[in-house]
Amino acid sequence: MTSGVDHKHEGGGDVYDVVVRGGLWFDGTGSPGTVRNLGIRDGVVATATTDELPVGPGTDVIDAHGKWVMPGFVDTHTHYDAEVLVGPGLPESVRHGVTTVLMGNCSLSTVYVNALDGADLFSRVEALPRDHVLRALESTKTWTSPREYVEALDRMPLGPNVTAFIGHSDVRASVMGLGRSTEAAGRPTRSELTAIDDKVNEALDAGFLGVSTMTNPWDKMDGDRYRSRTLPSTHASWSEFRRLHRILRRRGRVLQAVPNLNTKYDVAFFALASTGLGRRPMKASVLAAADTKAERWVNRIFGPIAYVANRLGKGIFRWQHLPTTFEVHSDGIDLVVFEEFGSGRAALHLKEELGRNDLLKDEAYRRWFRQDFEKKFSPRVWHRDFDDTRITECPDESLVGCSIGDVARSRKLHPVDTFLDLVVEHGRKFRWHTVIANDREKVANRLIRTPGVTVGFSDAGAHLRNMAFYNFGICLLRRIHDNEKRGTPVMPLGEVVHKLTGELGDFYGIDAGHLRVGDRADFVVIDPNGLNGDVDAYHEATMAEFGGLSRMVNRNDAAVSATAVAGKVVFREGNFVPGYGTSVGTGRFLRAGVEERSPAPARATPVAHPS
């Protein structure tokens, strides 16, 4: 495939579409970095050399002296399934060096279900505005099969490369109907089980990565028809899950699983399912290796479970780990952690603020909430400590900067009553912050080195008002770099790059995560001088695709000098190329098990980057 560019300059030698000069180059294999000049032609790395490379008048030259050049990051856990349909550039990921995103996680995809069912499946679980999700699906959904879905995405001006799991809830609802698939007593018939198998195989034939499933009871349906029922996948029996595992094992594809985050017992089921004693092992990627404040002992189990599954059981089991502090914001009570307990679920069941406020003022409800909140030995992810909070926005400005516990003491009230009073008084204008997990650097450094722990769980594209981890790769590089400067190295930089890139591409079986000669030129240029406090700063930006919603984002443009997809520099020094995500598309759908090193078919020709 050629780009139509004349690769001869006046002196007669070969020239390149892009030349990256003098950077410390990492190829994604885990090897140490070496200073090289990269020449990129027709979307592929043509050479990596210490020699000067010829350039022509059309060559895009990147001065990378003193910077790191590495494969673009692979984001393995996103919920971009709705956003990609109306904003295919996915700029919040690309501006942070991500060049490949995996969708269809947590049993949720938009392949088989209709638009209404898709909106009800996604919106409450992923804290997305339901009206906008429904509108996105209604205005774009022309596909009825996985193959048509892939073709539809490839026709869009994708920014990064995308790939996907087929969601078990999507398949189950399309076969059984959304109502029956979410009934506690609902069980698929023999013919329906066969139909589920057939649809899964159809998706794998189209190049999907595997199947995503869900057993966590927090995740609830939106809409009016089946509101507050748990997702279809949570109603499946273990025998139904085992049918899926047999398909994945036979075809060498991946299971993405979310265990019950309250009981955690079914982690053993997924670890056992991955093992290969007397059979072919199955790849399993499971949430989530985290150092939670609520249960400080939990971080110790991830290594041993992976060891037993992989070393003793000859399996291919991986944990997903967010390599930065897991901090969240909430507008009032609109936060998924309240789904952990019954009284919280009852409040979130009510969509209208007035009806919700009547409930929150009721004394019997408050007693229930206090009882749930104060249970000492109930399994939990959230620490439920109102002293470990900070009010960031409130119409009563005197409260900003205080913890909810501080306000409770000043009012001489129970912290739960104080919290519920603040929600009733100020609604969603009462905004507060807390840290859920990964707040101890020493533990985080141990987890990132633990065999069987991989980088993931950014949740990009979801929980738009609650959290923003689009820059997870930058966060990890900053922590590793800071430790190196302090003389307390965590792991070699080449291995860190491998964990963000090649390790993930190889595990999921996609052509991503490497930047060797002959590879597709998806890369990011990092300026280590930009790995500073800006990485952690709070920012918001409006989202035109979802009605001007102000969502949490990250902004560390000093760290990311440039991002390129398929050999085209699309983001540089804080700016995207004109037409990015509308008339300019560089990404493609990456099919599992298929080597696609050539760039995507041209849908538009990128123009020169802004000066």
Coordinates of C-alpha atoms in Angstrom, one line a residue:
M1 CA 0.0 0.0 0.0
T2 CA 1.4 3.4 -0.9
S3 CA 0.5 6.9 0.3
G4 CA 0.8 8.5 -3.1
V5 CA 3.8 10.5 -1.9
D6 CA 6.9 10.8 -4.1
H7 CA 9.6 9.3 -1.9
K8 CA 12.5 10.7 -3.9
H9 CA 14.0 14.1 -3.2
E10 CA 16.1 16.2 -5.5
G11 CA 19.3 14.5 -4.4
G12 CA 17.9 11.2 -5.5
G13 CA 17.8 9.4 -2.1
D14 CA 14.8 7.9 -0.3
V15 CA 12.9 10.2 2.0
Y16 CA 10.3 9.5 4.6
D17 CA 6.8 10.7 5.5
V18 CA 7.8 11.2 9.1
V19 CA 11.3 11.4 10.7
V20 CA 11.7 11.2 14.5
R21 CA 15.1 12.5 15.3
G22 CA 17.3 11.7 18.3
G23 CA 14.8 10.2 20.7
L24 CA 15.4 7.4 23.2
W25 CA 13.6 4.7 21.3
F26 CA 11.7 1.8 23.0
D27 CA 10.3 -0.9 20.8
G28 CA 7.8 -2.3 23.3
T29 CA 9.5 -5.7 23.8
G30 CA 11.0 -4.7 27.2
S31 CA 14.4 -4.0 25.8
P32 CA 16.3 -0.9 27.1
G33 CA 15.9 2.3 25.1
T34 CA 18.5 3.3 22.5
V35 CA 19.0 6.6 20.8
R36 CA 17.9 6.3 17.2
N37 CA 16.4 8.2 14.3
L38 CA 13.2 6.6 13.1
G39 CA 12.1 6.8 9.5
I40 CA 8.4 6.2 8.8
R41 CA 7.0 5.5 5.3
D42 CA 3.5 4.4 4.3
G43 CA 2.4 4.2 7.9
V44 CA 5.1 1.7 8.9
V45 CA 8.5 2.0 10.7
A46 CA 10.9 1.7 7.8
T47 CA 14.2 2.2 9.6
A48 CA 15.7 2.8 13.1
T49 CA 19.2 4.1 12.8
T50 CA 22.0 6.3 14.2
D51 CA 22.5 7.7 10.7
E52 CA 20.9 11.0 9.6
L53 CA 17.8 10.4 7.5
P54 CA 16.9 12.3 4.4
V55 CA 13.9 14.5 4.4
G56 CA 11.9 16.1 1.7
P57 CA 9.5 19.1 1.6
G58 CA 6.6 16.9 2.7
T59 CA 8.4 15.1 5.5
D60 CA 7.0 15.7 9.0
V61 CA 10.1 16.0 11.3
I62 CA 9.8 15.5 15.0
D63 CA 12.8 16.7 17.1
A64 CA 12.9 14.1 19.9
H65 CA 16.3 14.9 21.5
G66 CA 16.0 14.4 25.2
K67 CA 12.6 12.7 24.8
W68 CA 11.3 9.1 24.8
V69 CA 9.8 7.6 21.7
M70 CA 7.7 4.5 22.4
P71 CA 4.7 2.6 21.0
G72 CA 1.4 4.2 21.7
F73 CA -0.3 3.0 24.9
V74 CA -2.9 0.2 24.8
D75 CA -6.0 1.0 26.9
T76 CA -7.5 -2.4 27.7
H77 CA -10.5 -1.3 29.7
T78 CA -12.7 1.4 28.2
H79 CA -16.4 2.0 27.7
Y80 CA -16.2 4.1 24.6
D81 CA -18.9 2.0 22.9
A82 CA -21.4 4.9 22.7
E83 CA -18.9 7.8 22.5
V84 CA -17.0 6.3 19.5
L85 CA -20.2 6.5 17.4
V86 CA -20.6 10.2 17.7
G87 CA -17.0 11.3 18.5
P88 CA -14.8 8.7 16.8
G89 CA -11.6 10.7 17.4
L90 CA -11.7 9.8 21.1
P91 CA -9.3 12.7 21.7
E92 CA -9.1 12.4 25.5
S93 CA -7.3 9.2 25.1
V94 CA -5.1 10.1 22.1
R95 CA -3.9 13.3 23.6
H96 CA -2.4 11.2 26.4
G97 CA -0.5 8.8 24.1
V98 CA -3.2 6.1 23.7
T99 CA -3.3 4.7 20.2
T100 CA -5.4 1.5 20.7
V101 CA -8.5 1.1 22.9
L102 CA -10.4 -2.0 23.8
M103 CA -14.2 -1.6 24.1
G104 CA -17.0 -4.1 25.0
N105 CA -15.9 -4.6 28.6
C106 CA -18.0 -5.7 31.6
S107 CA -20.5 -7.7 29.5
L108 CA -21.6 -4.5 27.7
S109 CA -21.4 -4.0 23.9
T110 CA -23.8 -2.5 21.3
V111 CA -23.5 -5.2 18.6
Y112 CA -26.7 -7.2 18.9
V113 CA -29.2 -5.3 21.1
N114 CA -31.4 -2.5 19.7
A115 CA -30.8 1.1 20.6
L116 CA -33.3 1.2 23.5
D117 CA -31.9 -1.9 25.2
G118 CA -28.4 -0.7 24.6
A119 CA -29.1 2.6 26.4
D120 CA -30.7 0.8 29.3
L121 CA -27.8 -1.6 29.6
F122 CA -25.1 1.1 29.5
S123 CA -26.3 4.3 31.1
R124 CA -26.6 3.7 34.9
V125 CA -23.8 1.1 35.0
E126 CA -21.3 3.5 33.4
A127 CA -22.8 6.8 34.7
L128 CA -23.5 8.1 31.2
P129 CA -26.4 10.4 30.3
R130 CA -29.1 8.0 29.0
D131 CA -30.7 10.4 26.6
H132 CA -27.4 11.0 24.8
V133 CA -26.5 7.3 24.7
L134 CA -29.9 6.5 23.3
R135 CA -29.6 9.3 20.7
A136 CA -26.1 8.1 19.7
L137 CA -27.3 4.6 19.1
E138 CA -30.5 5.6 17.3
S139 CA -28.7 7.9 15.0
T140 CA -25.9 5.5 14.0
K141 CA -26.9 1.9 14.5
T142 CA -27.2 0.4 11.1
W143 CA -25.6 -3.0 11.9
T144 CA -27.2 -6.2 12.8
S145 CA -24.1 -8.5 13.0
P146 CA -20.6 -8.3 14.3
R147 CA -19.2 -8.1 10.8
E148 CA -21.4 -5.2 10.0
Y149 CA -20.4 -3.5 13.3
V150 CA -16.7 -3.8 12.4
E151 CA -17.4 -2.4 8.9
A152 CA -19.4 0.5 10.3
L153 CA -16.5 1.5 12.7
D154 CA -14.0 1.2 9.9
R155 CA -16.0 3.7 7.8
M156 CA -15.8 6.2 10.7
P157 CA -12.9 8.7 11.0
L158 CA -11.4 6.8 14.0
G159 CA -8.6 8.5 15.8
P160 CA -7.0 5.6 17.6
N161 CA -7.3 2.0 16.6
V162 CA -10.2 0.2 18.3
T163 CA -11.0 -3.4 19.1
A164 CA -13.7 -5.0 21.2
F165 CA -15.0 -7.9 23.3
I166 CA -18.5 -9.1 22.6
G167 CA -20.5 -8.5 25.8
H168 CA -22.3 -11.4 27.4
S169 CA -25.2 -9.1 28.5
D170 CA -25.5 -7.9 24.9
V171 CA -25.7 -11.4 23.5
R172 CA -28.0 -12.8 26.3
A173 CA -30.5 -9.9 26.0
S174 CA -30.6 -10.2 22.2
V175 CA -31.5 -13.9 22.5
M176 CA -33.8 -14.0 25.5
G177 CA -35.2 -10.5 25.4
L178 CA -34.0 -7.9 27.9
G179 CA -36.9 -8.6 30.3
R180 CA -36.4 -12.4 30.6
S181 CA -32.6 -12.1 30.6
T182 CA -32.7 -9.9 33.8
E183 CA -35.2 -12.0 35.7
A184 CA -33.8 -13.9 38.7
A185 CA -35.7 -17.0 37.7
G186 CA -35.1 -16.6 34.0
R187 CA -33.0 -19.4 32.4
P188 CA -32.2 -19.8 28.7
T189 CA -33.7 -22.8 27.0
R190 CA -31.5 -25.3 25.2
S191 CA -32.2 -23.6 21.9
E192 CA -31.4 -20.2 23.4
L193 CA -28.1 -21.5 24.8
T194 CA -27.2 -22.7 21.3
A195 CA -28.2 -19.3 19.9
I196 CA -25.9 -17.6 22.5
D197 CA -23.0 -19.9 21.4
D198 CA -23.7 -19.1 17.8
K199 CA -23.7 -15.4 18.3
V200 CA -20.4 -15.5 20.3
N201 CA -18.8 -17.6 17.6
E202 CA -20.1 -15.1 15.0
A203 CA -18.3 -12.3 16.8
L204 CA -15.1 -14.2 17.2
D205 CA -15.2 -14.9 13.4
A206 CA -15.5 -11.2 12.9
G207 CA -12.3 -10.6 14.9
F208 CA -13.6 -9.8 18.3
L209 CA -11.1 -10.4 21.2
G210 CA -13.3 -12.7 23.2
V211 CA -16.2 -12.4 25.6
S212 CA -16.8 -10.1 28.6
T213 CA -18.9 -11.2 31.5
M214 CA -20.2 -9.8 34.7
T215 CA -21.1 -11.3 38.1
N216 CA -20.9 -8.1 40.2
P217 CA -24.3 -7.2 41.6
W218 CA -23.7 -3.5 41.8
D219 CA -24.3 -2.9 38.1
K220 CA -27.9 -1.9 37.5
M221 CA -30.1 -1.3 34.5
D222 CA -31.3 2.2 33.6
G223 CA -34.6 3.2 32.0
D224 CA -38.2 2.7 33.1
R225 CA -38.9 -0.9 32.0
Y226 CA -36.4 -2.9 34.1
R227 CA -34.8 -0.2 36.2
S228 CA -32.5 -1.4 39.0
R229 CA -32.4 -5.0 37.8
T230 CA -28.8 -6.4 37.6
L231 CA -27.2 -6.9 34.2
P232 CA -28.2 -10.0 32.1
S233 CA -24.8 -11.6 32.6
T234 CA -25.2 -11.6 36.4
H235 CA -28.2 -14.0 36.0
A236 CA -26.2 -16.6 34.1
S237 CA -25.5 -19.9 35.8
W238 CA -22.0 -21.3 36.2
S239 CA -22.8 -23.9 33.5
E240 CA -23.7 -21.1 31.1
F241 CA -20.4 -19.4 31.8
R242 CA -18.6 -22.7 31.3
R243 CA -20.1 -23.0 27.8
L244 CA -18.5 -19.6 27.0
H245 CA -15.2 -20.7 28.4
R246 CA -15.1 -23.8 26.3
I247 CA -15.6 -21.6 23.2
L248 CA -12.8 -19.2 24.2
R249 CA -10.5 -22.0 25.2
R250 CA -11.0 -23.8 21.8
R251 CA -10.5 -20.6 19.8
G252 CA -7.6 -19.1 21.9
R253 CA -9.5 -15.9 22.7
V254 CA -9.9 -13.9 25.9
L255 CA -12.4 -13.8 28.8
Q256 CA -12.7 -10.4 30.4
A257 CA -14.5 -10.9 33.7
V258 CA -15.8 -8.8 36.6
P259 CA -16.2 -10.8 39.7
N260 CA -18.6 -10.1 42.6
L261 CA -16.8 -7.2 44.2
N262 CA -18.6 -7.7 47.5
T263 CA -18.0 -11.4 48.1
K264 CA -15.0 -11.9 45.8
Y265 CA -15.3 -15.7 46.0
D266 CA -16.0 -16.2 42.3
V267 CA -12.4 -15.0 41.5
A268 CA -11.5 -18.6 42.2
F269 CA -13.9 -19.8 39.5
F270 CA -12.3 -17.5 36.9
A271 CA -8.8 -18.4 38.0
L272 CA -9.6 -22.1 37.8
A273 CA -11.2 -21.6 34.4
S274 CA -8.0 -20.2 33.0
T275 CA -5.9 -23.2 34.0
G276 CA -4.5 -25.7 31.5
L277 CA -4.0 -28.9 33.4
G278 CA -5.0 -31.7 31.0
R279 CA -6.6 -29.1 28.6
R280 CA -5.9 -26.0 26.6
P281 CA -5.6 -23.0 29.0
M282 CA -7.9 -20.0 28.6
K283 CA -6.8 -16.4 28.6
A284 CA -8.6 -14.6 31.4
S285 CA -8.3 -10.9 32.3
V286 CA -10.1 -10.1 35.6
L287 CA -10.8 -6.9 37.6
A288 CA -9.1 -5.6 39.6
A289 CA -5.7 -5.7 41.4
A290 CA -6.0 -2.7 43.8
D291 CA -4.9 -1.6 47.2
T292 CA -8.3 -0.6 48.6
K293 CA -8.5 1.6 51.7
A294 CA -11.5 -0.4 52.9
E295 CA -9.7 -3.7 53.0
R296 CA -6.0 -3.2 53.3
W297 CA -5.2 -7.0 53.2
V298 CA -6.7 -7.5 49.8
N299 CA -3.6 -6.3 47.9
R300 CA -1.7 -9.4 49.2
I301 CA -3.9 -11.9 47.4
F302 CA -3.3 -11.0 43.8
G303 CA 0.2 -12.4 43.4
P304 CA -0.6 -15.8 45.0
I305 CA -3.8 -16.3 43.0
A306 CA -1.9 -15.5 39.8
Y307 CA 0.9 -17.8 40.8
V308 CA -1.4 -20.7 41.5
A309 CA -3.4 -20.2 38.3
N310 CA -0.4 -19.7 36.0
R311 CA 2.6 -21.5 37.5
L312 CA 0.9 -24.4 39.2
G313 CA -2.3 -24.6 37.0
K314 CA -0.5 -23.8 33.8
G315 CA -3.1 -21.1 33.1
I316 CA -3.1 -17.7 31.4
F317 CA -4.6 -15.6 34.1
R318 CA -4.1 -11.8 34.4
W319 CA -5.3 -9.1 36.8
Q320 CA -6.1 -5.6 35.5
H321 CA -4.5 -2.9 37.6
L322 CA -5.0 0.9 37.5
P323 CA -1.4 2.3 37.9
T324 CA -2.4 5.5 39.7
T325 CA -4.4 6.7 42.7
F326 CA -8.1 5.7 42.4
E327 CA -9.8 8.9 43.3
V328 CA -13.4 9.8 42.6
H329 CA -15.7 12.8 42.7
S330 CA -19.4 12.7 43.2
D331 CA -22.3 15.1 42.5
G332 CA -24.4 14.5 45.6
I333 CA -25.1 10.8 45.9
D334 CA -24.5 10.0 42.2
L335 CA -21.6 7.6 42.7
V336 CA -21.5 3.9 41.9
V337 CA -20.1 2.9 45.3
F338 CA -23.5 3.6 46.8
E339 CA -24.7 0.5 44.8
E340 CA -22.7 -1.6 47.4
F341 CA -25.5 -1.6 49.9
G342 CA -29.3 -1.7 49.9
S343 CA -30.1 1.8 51.1
G344 CA -27.8 3.3 48.6
R345 CA -29.3 1.3 45.8
A346 CA -32.8 2.5 46.9
A347 CA -31.7 6.1 46.5
L348 CA -30.1 5.6 43.1
H349 CA -33.2 3.7 41.9
L350 CA -35.1 7.1 42.0
K351 CA -34.2 9.2 39.0
E352 CA -36.1 12.3 39.9
E353 CA -34.4 14.6 42.5
L354 CA -37.6 15.5 44.3
G355 CA -38.6 11.9 44.8
R356 CA -35.1 11.1 45.9
N357 CA -35.0 13.9 48.4
D358 CA -38.3 12.8 50.0
L359 CA -36.7 9.4 50.5
L360 CA -33.5 10.9 52.0
K361 CA -35.5 13.0 54.5
D362 CA -37.4 10.0 55.8
E363 CA -36.2 9.0 59.2
A364 CA -36.9 5.2 58.7
Y365 CA -34.7 5.4 55.5
R366 CA -32.0 7.2 57.4
R367 CA -31.9 4.5 60.1
W368 CA -31.6 2.0 57.3
F369 CA -28.8 4.0 55.6
R370 CA -26.9 4.3 58.9
Q371 CA -27.2 0.6 59.6
D372 CA -25.8 -0.2 56.1
F373 CA -23.1 2.4 56.4
E374 CA -21.8 1.2 59.8
K375 CA -21.7 -2.5 59.3
K376 CA -18.2 -3.4 60.4
F377 CA -17.7 -6.7 58.7
S378 CA -19.6 -6.3 55.4
P379 CA -17.5 -6.7 52.3
R380 CA -16.8 -3.4 50.7
V381 CA -14.7 -1.5 48.2
W382 CA -15.4 2.0 49.5
H383 CA -14.0 2.8 53.0
R384 CA -17.2 4.7 54.0
D385 CA -15.2 7.2 56.1
F386 CA -16.7 10.7 55.7
D387 CA -13.6 12.1 57.4
D388 CA -11.7 10.9 54.3
T389 CA -13.6 13.2 52.0
R390 CA -13.2 16.8 50.8
I391 CA -16.0 19.1 49.6
T392 CA -14.9 20.7 46.3
E393 CA -18.0 22.6 45.2
C394 CA -21.1 23.7 47.1
P395 CA -23.5 26.7 47.0
D396 CA -22.5 27.2 50.7
E397 CA -18.9 28.2 50.0
S398 CA -18.0 28.1 53.6
L399 CA -18.0 24.3 53.3
V400 CA -15.6 24.0 50.4
G401 CA -12.4 22.4 51.5
C402 CA -14.0 20.7 54.6
S403 CA -14.6 17.0 55.0
I404 CA -18.1 15.8 55.5
G405 CA -17.0 14.7 58.9
D406 CA -15.9 18.3 59.7
V407 CA -19.3 19.5 58.8
A408 CA -21.0 16.8 60.9
R409 CA -19.0 17.9 64.0
S410 CA -19.8 21.5 63.4
R411 CA -23.5 20.7 63.1
K412 CA -23.4 18.2 66.0
L413 CA -25.0 15.5 63.8
H414 CA -24.2 12.0 62.8
P415 CA -22.0 12.0 59.6
V416 CA -24.7 10.0 57.6
D417 CA -27.4 12.6 58.5
T418 CA -25.0 15.4 57.6
F419 CA -24.3 13.8 54.2
L420 CA -28.0 13.2 53.5
D421 CA -28.8 16.7 54.6
L422 CA -26.2 18.2 52.2
V423 CA -27.6 16.1 49.3
V424 CA -31.2 17.3 50.1
E425 CA -30.1 20.9 50.5
H426 CA -27.9 21.2 47.5
G427 CA -28.5 18.2 45.2
R428 CA -25.9 17.7 42.5
K429 CA -24.4 21.1 43.2
F430 CA -22.8 19.5 46.3
R431 CA -19.7 18.0 44.9
W432 CA -17.1 16.0 47.0
H433 CA -14.0 13.9 46.5
T434 CA -12.5 10.8 48.1
V435 CA -9.8 8.2 47.4
I436 CA -10.9 4.6 47.0
A437 CA -7.6 2.8 46.4
N438 CA -4.0 2.8 45.3
D439 CA -2.9 5.6 47.6
R440 CA 0.3 3.9 48.9
E441 CA 3.2 4.2 46.5
K442 CA 5.1 1.4 48.0
V443 CA 2.2 -1.0 47.5
A444 CA 1.6 0.3 44.0
N445 CA 5.2 -0.3 43.1
R446 CA 5.0 -3.8 44.3
L447 CA 1.8 -4.5 42.4
I448 CA 3.2 -3.2 39.1
R449 CA 6.1 -5.7 39.5
T450 CA 3.9 -8.7 40.4
P451 CA 3.7 -11.4 37.8
G452 CA 0.2 -11.8 36.5
V453 CA -0.7 -8.1 37.1
T454 CA -1.2 -6.1 33.9
V455 CA -2.1 -2.4 33.3
G456 CA -5.8 -1.8 32.7
F457 CA -9.0 -0.5 34.2
S458 CA -9.0 3.1 33.1
D459 CA -12.7 3.0 32.4
A460 CA -12.2 5.7 29.8
G461 CA -15.5 6.9 28.3
A462 CA -17.5 6.1 31.5
H463 CA -18.2 7.8 34.8
L464 CA -17.8 11.1 33.1
R465 CA -18.5 13.2 36.2
N466 CA -16.8 10.9 38.7
M467 CA -13.2 10.1 37.5
A468 CA -10.7 10.6 34.8
F469 CA -7.8 8.1 34.2
Y470 CA -7.3 8.8 30.5
N471 CA -3.6 9.5 31.3
F472 CA -2.9 6.3 33.2
G473 CA 0.2 5.6 31.1
I474 CA 1.6 9.1 31.9
C475 CA 0.9 8.6 35.6
L476 CA 2.9 5.3 35.6
L477 CA 5.8 6.8 33.7
R478 CA 5.9 9.8 36.1
R479 CA 6.0 7.5 39.2
I480 CA 8.7 5.4 37.7
H481 CA 10.7 8.4 36.6
D482 CA 10.4 10.1 40.1
N483 CA 11.6 7.0 41.8
E484 CA 14.5 6.8 39.4
K485 CA 15.5 10.4 40.2
R486 CA 15.2 9.7 44.0
G487 CA 17.6 6.8 43.6
T488 CA 14.9 4.2 44.5
P489 CA 14.3 2.5 41.1
V490 CA 11.2 0.4 40.7
M491 CA 11.8 -1.3 37.4
P492 CA 13.8 -0.5 34.2
L493 CA 12.0 2.0 31.9
G494 CA 12.1 -0.5 29.0
E495 CA 10.1 -3.0 31.1
V496 CA 7.6 -0.2 32.1
V497 CA 7.0 0.6 28.4
H498 CA 6.5 -3.1 27.7
K499 CA 3.8 -3.2 30.4
L500 CA 2.0 -0.3 28.8
T501 CA 2.3 -1.6 25.2
G502 CA 3.7 -4.8 24.0
E503 CA 2.7 -7.0 26.9
L504 CA -0.9 -6.0 26.4
G505 CA -0.9 -6.3 22.6
D506 CA 0.6 -9.8 22.9
F507 CA -1.8 -11.0 25.6
Y508 CA -4.9 -9.8 23.7
G509 CA -3.7 -11.1 20.4
I510 CA -3.8 -7.8 18.5
D511 CA -1.3 -6.1 16.3
A512 CA -0.5 -3.3 18.7
G513 CA 2.0 -2.3 21.3
H514 CA 5.3 -2.6 19.3
L515 CA 7.4 -0.1 17.5
R516 CA 10.0 -2.2 15.7
V517 CA 11.1 -1.9 12.1
G518 CA 8.2 -3.3 10.0
D519 CA 5.5 -2.4 12.6
R520 CA 2.7 0.0 12.0
A521 CA 3.8 3.4 13.3
D522 CA 1.5 4.0 16.3
F523 CA 3.7 5.9 18.7
V524 CA 4.0 8.6 21.3
V525 CA 6.8 11.0 22.1
I526 CA 7.2 11.7 25.8
D527 CA 9.1 14.7 27.3
P528 CA 10.3 13.5 30.7
N529 CA 10.5 17.2 31.8
G530 CA 6.7 17.3 31.6
L531 CA 6.2 14.4 34.0
N532 CA 5.3 16.8 36.8
G533 CA 2.4 17.8 39.1
D534 CA 0.2 18.6 36.1
V535 CA -0.3 14.9 35.7
D536 CA -2.5 14.9 38.9
A537 CA -4.3 18.2 38.4
Y538 CA -8.1 18.4 38.1
H539 CA -9.6 19.6 34.9
E540 CA -13.0 19.5 33.2
A541 CA -14.0 20.0 29.5
T542 CA -17.3 20.2 27.8
M543 CA -18.4 17.3 25.6
A544 CA -20.3 18.5 22.6
E545 CA -21.3 14.9 21.6
F546 CA -23.3 14.6 24.9
G547 CA -25.1 17.9 24.9
G548 CA -22.2 20.0 26.4
L549 CA -21.8 17.9 29.5
S550 CA -18.8 19.0 31.5
R551 CA -16.8 15.8 32.1
M552 CA -13.6 15.2 34.1
V553 CA -10.5 15.1 32.0
N554 CA -6.7 15.1 32.3
R555 CA -4.4 17.8 30.9
N556 CA -0.6 17.1 30.8
D557 CA 0.3 18.3 27.3
A558 CA 3.8 19.1 28.4
A559 CA 4.4 15.4 28.9
V560 CA 3.1 14.3 25.5
S561 CA 4.9 16.0 22.7
A562 CA 3.3 14.1 19.9
T563 CA 1.0 11.1 19.3
A564 CA 0.9 9.4 15.9
V565 CA -1.4 6.7 14.6
A566 CA -0.6 4.7 11.4
G567 CA 2.3 7.0 10.7
K568 CA 0.3 10.2 10.9
V569 CA 1.0 12.7 13.6
V570 CA -2.4 13.7 14.8
F571 CA -1.6 15.4 18.1
R572 CA 1.3 17.7 18.7
E573 CA 2.2 20.3 21.4
G574 CA -1.3 20.5 22.7
N575 CA -3.1 20.6 19.3
F576 CA -4.9 18.1 17.1
V577 CA -4.6 18.3 13.3
P578 CA -7.5 20.2 11.7
G579 CA -10.4 17.9 11.0
Y580 CA -9.3 15.3 13.5
G581 CA -12.1 12.9 14.2
T582 CA -14.4 14.4 11.6
S583 CA -12.7 14.5 8.2
V584 CA -9.4 13.0 9.4
G585 CA -9.3 9.4 10.5
T586 CA -6.2 7.3 11.2
G587 CA -7.4 4.3 13.2
R588 CA -9.0 1.0 12.3
F589 CA -10.7 -1.9 13.9
L590 CA -7.9 -4.4 14.9
R591 CA -9.1 -8.0 14.5
A592 CA -7.8 -10.5 17.0
G593 CA -5.2 -12.8 15.7
V594 CA -4.7 -10.8 12.5
E595 CA -1.5 -8.9 11.7
E596 CA -2.5 -5.6 10.3
R597 CA 0.7 -3.6 10.1
S598 CA -0.3 -1.5 7.2
P599 CA -2.2 1.7 7.9
A600 CA -6.0 1.9 7.7
P601 CA -7.6 2.5 4.3
A602 CA -7.6 6.2 3.6
R603 CA -10.8 7.9 4.6
A604 CA -9.3 11.4 4.6
T605 CA -5.9 12.9 4.1
P606 CA -4.5 14.5 7.3
V607 CA -3.2 18.0 6.7
A608 CA -0.1 19.5 8.2
H609 CA -0.1 19.9 12.0
P610 CA -0.8 23.4 13.3
S611 CA 2.1 25.7 13.5

